[in-house]
Short mmCIF file of C-alpha atoms in Angstrom, two decimals:
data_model
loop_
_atom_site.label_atom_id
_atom_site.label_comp_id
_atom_site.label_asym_id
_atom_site.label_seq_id
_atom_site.Cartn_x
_atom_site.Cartn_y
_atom_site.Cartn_z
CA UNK A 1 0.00 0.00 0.00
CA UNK A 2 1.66 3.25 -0.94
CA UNK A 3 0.28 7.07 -0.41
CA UNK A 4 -1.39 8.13 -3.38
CA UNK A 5 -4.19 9.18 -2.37
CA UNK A 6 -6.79 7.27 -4.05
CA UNK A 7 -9.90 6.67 -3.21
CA UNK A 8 -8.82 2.77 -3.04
CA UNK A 9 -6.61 3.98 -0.13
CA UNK A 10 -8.51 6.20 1.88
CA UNK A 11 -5.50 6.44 4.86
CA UNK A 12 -3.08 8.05 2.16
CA UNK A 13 -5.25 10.36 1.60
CA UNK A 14 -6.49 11.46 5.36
CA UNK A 15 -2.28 11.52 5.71
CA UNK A 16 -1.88 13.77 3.18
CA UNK A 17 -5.17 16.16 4.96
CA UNK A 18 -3.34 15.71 8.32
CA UNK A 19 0.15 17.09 6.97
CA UNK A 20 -1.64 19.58 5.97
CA UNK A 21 -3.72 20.76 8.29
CA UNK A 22 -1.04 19.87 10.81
CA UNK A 23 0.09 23.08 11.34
CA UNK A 24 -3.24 24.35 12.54
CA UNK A 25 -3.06 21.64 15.51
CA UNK A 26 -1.82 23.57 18.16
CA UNK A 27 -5.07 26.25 18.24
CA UNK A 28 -7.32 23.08 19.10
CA UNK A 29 -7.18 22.16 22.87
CA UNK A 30 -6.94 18.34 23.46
CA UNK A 31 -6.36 16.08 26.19
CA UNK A 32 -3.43 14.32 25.55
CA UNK A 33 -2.31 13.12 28.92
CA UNK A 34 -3.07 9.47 28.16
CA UNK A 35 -1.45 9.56 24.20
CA UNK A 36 1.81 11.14 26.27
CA UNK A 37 1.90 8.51 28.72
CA UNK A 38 1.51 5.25 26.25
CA UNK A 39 4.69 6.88 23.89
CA UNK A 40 6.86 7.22 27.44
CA UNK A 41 5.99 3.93 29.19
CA UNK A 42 7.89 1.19 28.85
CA UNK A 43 4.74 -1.15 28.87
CA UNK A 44 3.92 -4.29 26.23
CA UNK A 45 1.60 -6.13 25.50
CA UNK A 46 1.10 -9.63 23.68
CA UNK A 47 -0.13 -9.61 20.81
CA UNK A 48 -2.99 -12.20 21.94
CA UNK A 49 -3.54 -9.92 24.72
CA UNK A 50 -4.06 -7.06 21.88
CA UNK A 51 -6.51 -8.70 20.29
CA UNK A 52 -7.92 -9.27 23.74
CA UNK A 53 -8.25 -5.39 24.25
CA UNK A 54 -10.11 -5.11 20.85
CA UNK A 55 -12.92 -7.98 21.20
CA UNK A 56 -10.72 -10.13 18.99
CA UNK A 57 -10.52 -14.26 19.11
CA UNK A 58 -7.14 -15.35 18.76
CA UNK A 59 -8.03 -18.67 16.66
CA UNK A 60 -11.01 -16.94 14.69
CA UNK A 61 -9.48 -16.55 10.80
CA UNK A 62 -11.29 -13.57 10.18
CA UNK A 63 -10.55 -12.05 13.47
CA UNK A 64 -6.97 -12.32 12.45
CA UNK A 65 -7.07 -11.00 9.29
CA UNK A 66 -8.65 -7.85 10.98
CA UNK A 67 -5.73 -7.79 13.47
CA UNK A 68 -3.42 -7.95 10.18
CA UNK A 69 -5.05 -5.51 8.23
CA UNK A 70 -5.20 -2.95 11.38
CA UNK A 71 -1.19 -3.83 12.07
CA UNK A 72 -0.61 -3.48 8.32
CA UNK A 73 -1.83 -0.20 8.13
CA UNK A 74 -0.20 1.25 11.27
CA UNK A 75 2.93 -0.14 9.68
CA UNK A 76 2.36 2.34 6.67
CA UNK A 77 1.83 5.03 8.87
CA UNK A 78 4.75 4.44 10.74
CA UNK A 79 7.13 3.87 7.68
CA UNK A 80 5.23 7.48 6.02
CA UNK A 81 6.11 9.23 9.06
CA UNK A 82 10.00 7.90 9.29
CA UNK A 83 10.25 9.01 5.50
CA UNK A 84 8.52 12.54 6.33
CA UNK A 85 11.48 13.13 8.92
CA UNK A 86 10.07 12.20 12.03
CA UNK A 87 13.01 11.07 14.31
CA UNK A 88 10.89 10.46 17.06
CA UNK A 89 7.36 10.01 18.77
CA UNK A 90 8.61 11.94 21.83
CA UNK A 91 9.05 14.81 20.18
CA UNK A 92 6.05 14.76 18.22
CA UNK A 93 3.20 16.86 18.91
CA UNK A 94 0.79 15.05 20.71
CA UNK A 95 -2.25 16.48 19.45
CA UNK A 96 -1.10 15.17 15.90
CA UNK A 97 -0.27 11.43 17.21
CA UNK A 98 -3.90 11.54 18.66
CA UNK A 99 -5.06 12.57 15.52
CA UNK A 100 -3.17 10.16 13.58
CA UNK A 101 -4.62 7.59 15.91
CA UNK A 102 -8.03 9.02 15.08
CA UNK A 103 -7.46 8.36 10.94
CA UNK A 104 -6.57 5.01 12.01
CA UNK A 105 -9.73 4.27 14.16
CA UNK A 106 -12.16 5.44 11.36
CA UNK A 107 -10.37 2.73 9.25
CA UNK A 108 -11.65 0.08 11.26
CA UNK A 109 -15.29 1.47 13.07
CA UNK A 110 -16.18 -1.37 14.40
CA UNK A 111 -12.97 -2.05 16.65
CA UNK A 112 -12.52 1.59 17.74
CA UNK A 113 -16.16 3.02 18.35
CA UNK A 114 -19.48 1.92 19.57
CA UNK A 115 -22.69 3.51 18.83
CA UNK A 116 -24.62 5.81 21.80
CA UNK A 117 -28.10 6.58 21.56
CA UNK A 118 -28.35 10.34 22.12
CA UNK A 119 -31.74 12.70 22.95
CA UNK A 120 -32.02 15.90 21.84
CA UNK A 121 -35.31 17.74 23.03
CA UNK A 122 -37.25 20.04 21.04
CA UNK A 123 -39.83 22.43 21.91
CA UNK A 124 -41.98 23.63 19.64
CA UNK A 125 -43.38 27.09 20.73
CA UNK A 126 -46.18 27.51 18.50
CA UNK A 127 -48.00 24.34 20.06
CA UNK A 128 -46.44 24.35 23.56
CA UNK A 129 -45.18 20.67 22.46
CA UNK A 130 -42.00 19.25 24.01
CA UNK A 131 -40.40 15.52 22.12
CA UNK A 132 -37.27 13.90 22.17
CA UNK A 133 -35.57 12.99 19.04
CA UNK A 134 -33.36 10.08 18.98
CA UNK A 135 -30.04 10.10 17.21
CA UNK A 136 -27.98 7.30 17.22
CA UNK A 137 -23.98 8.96 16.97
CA UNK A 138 -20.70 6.75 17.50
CA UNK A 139 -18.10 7.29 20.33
CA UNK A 140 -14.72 5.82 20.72
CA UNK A 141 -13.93 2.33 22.83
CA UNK A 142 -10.72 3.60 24.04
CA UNK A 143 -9.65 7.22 25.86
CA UNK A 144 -7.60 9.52 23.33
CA UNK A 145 -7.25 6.02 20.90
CA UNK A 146 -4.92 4.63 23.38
CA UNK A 147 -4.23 1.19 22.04
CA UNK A 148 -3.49 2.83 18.37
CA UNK A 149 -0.75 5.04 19.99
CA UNK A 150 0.61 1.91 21.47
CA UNK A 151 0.73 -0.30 18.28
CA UNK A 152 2.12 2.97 16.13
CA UNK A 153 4.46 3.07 18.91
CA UNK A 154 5.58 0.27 18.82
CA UNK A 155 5.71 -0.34 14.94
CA UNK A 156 7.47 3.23 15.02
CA UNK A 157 10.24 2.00 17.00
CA UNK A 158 10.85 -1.52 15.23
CA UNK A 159 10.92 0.40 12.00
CA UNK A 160 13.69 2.69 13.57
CA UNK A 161 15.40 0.09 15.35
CA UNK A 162 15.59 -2.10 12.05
CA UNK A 163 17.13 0.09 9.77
CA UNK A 164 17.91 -1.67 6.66
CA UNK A 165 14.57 -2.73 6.67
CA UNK A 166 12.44 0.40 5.38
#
């Protein structure tokens, strides 16, 4: 999978919107304090308990090809950000990690986010009516994308630490 941009390879093209709008990142306040604390802890995980985390069944076959495809792509992020320059996640703005995290997630919307029923009342003044409308809207499974940081992370360093091998 390279970045072009094609619709075929929606990822690319979100990279290409988050370089560019990367800039911008700072004015939007974000909680970051979990994102900073998965890229400075020295914690790992299995990748059985991974799949754990994300409601996936180690010997299901289509379970693993999720896993795959989800590593896969975190892999191309990680290799697009080593050849854009980054030296390293510590230094990186956290906002845009979180955000990266965030293109990942939409990827694969049935790992990352569940659905939540919402209300919204409405009153209509000319007939003194009150109702609630339902809207169903999507929220994420894990604080700040957590387990994405970790695996990009993680595929970050191995990338780094491999050399020869990008």
């Amino acid at each position: 999978m390279g970045f072009t941009g094609s619709a075929t390879n929606p990822v690319a093209s979100d990279l290409d919107s988050f370089y560019d709008r990367a800039i911008n990142c700072y004015s939007s306040a974000s909680y970051t304090k979990l994102t900073q604390l998965v890229i400075q802890s020295n914690m790992h995980f299995e990748q059985y308990q991974v799949m754990k985390l994300l409601g996936l069944e180690e010997g299901n076959e289509q379970h693993a090809k999720a896993f795959e495809y989800l590593l896969n792509l975190i892999e191309m992020v990680a290799k697009r950000l080593i050849q854009d320059g980054v030296t390293n996640l510590f230094n990186a703005p956290l906002t845009n990690i979180q955000y990266l995290s965030y293109i990942i997630a939409k990827e694969m919307p049935y790992l990352f986010f569940v659905p939540v029923e919402k209300r919204i009342k409405q009153t209509y003044e000319e007939d003194f009516l009150d109702s609630d409308l339902k809207v169903l809207t999507s929220a994420c499974r894990f604080n700040e994308n957590w387990i994405i940081t970790y695996l990009l992370k993680e595929a970050f360093s191995a990338i780094k630490n491999c050399g020869s091998c990008q």
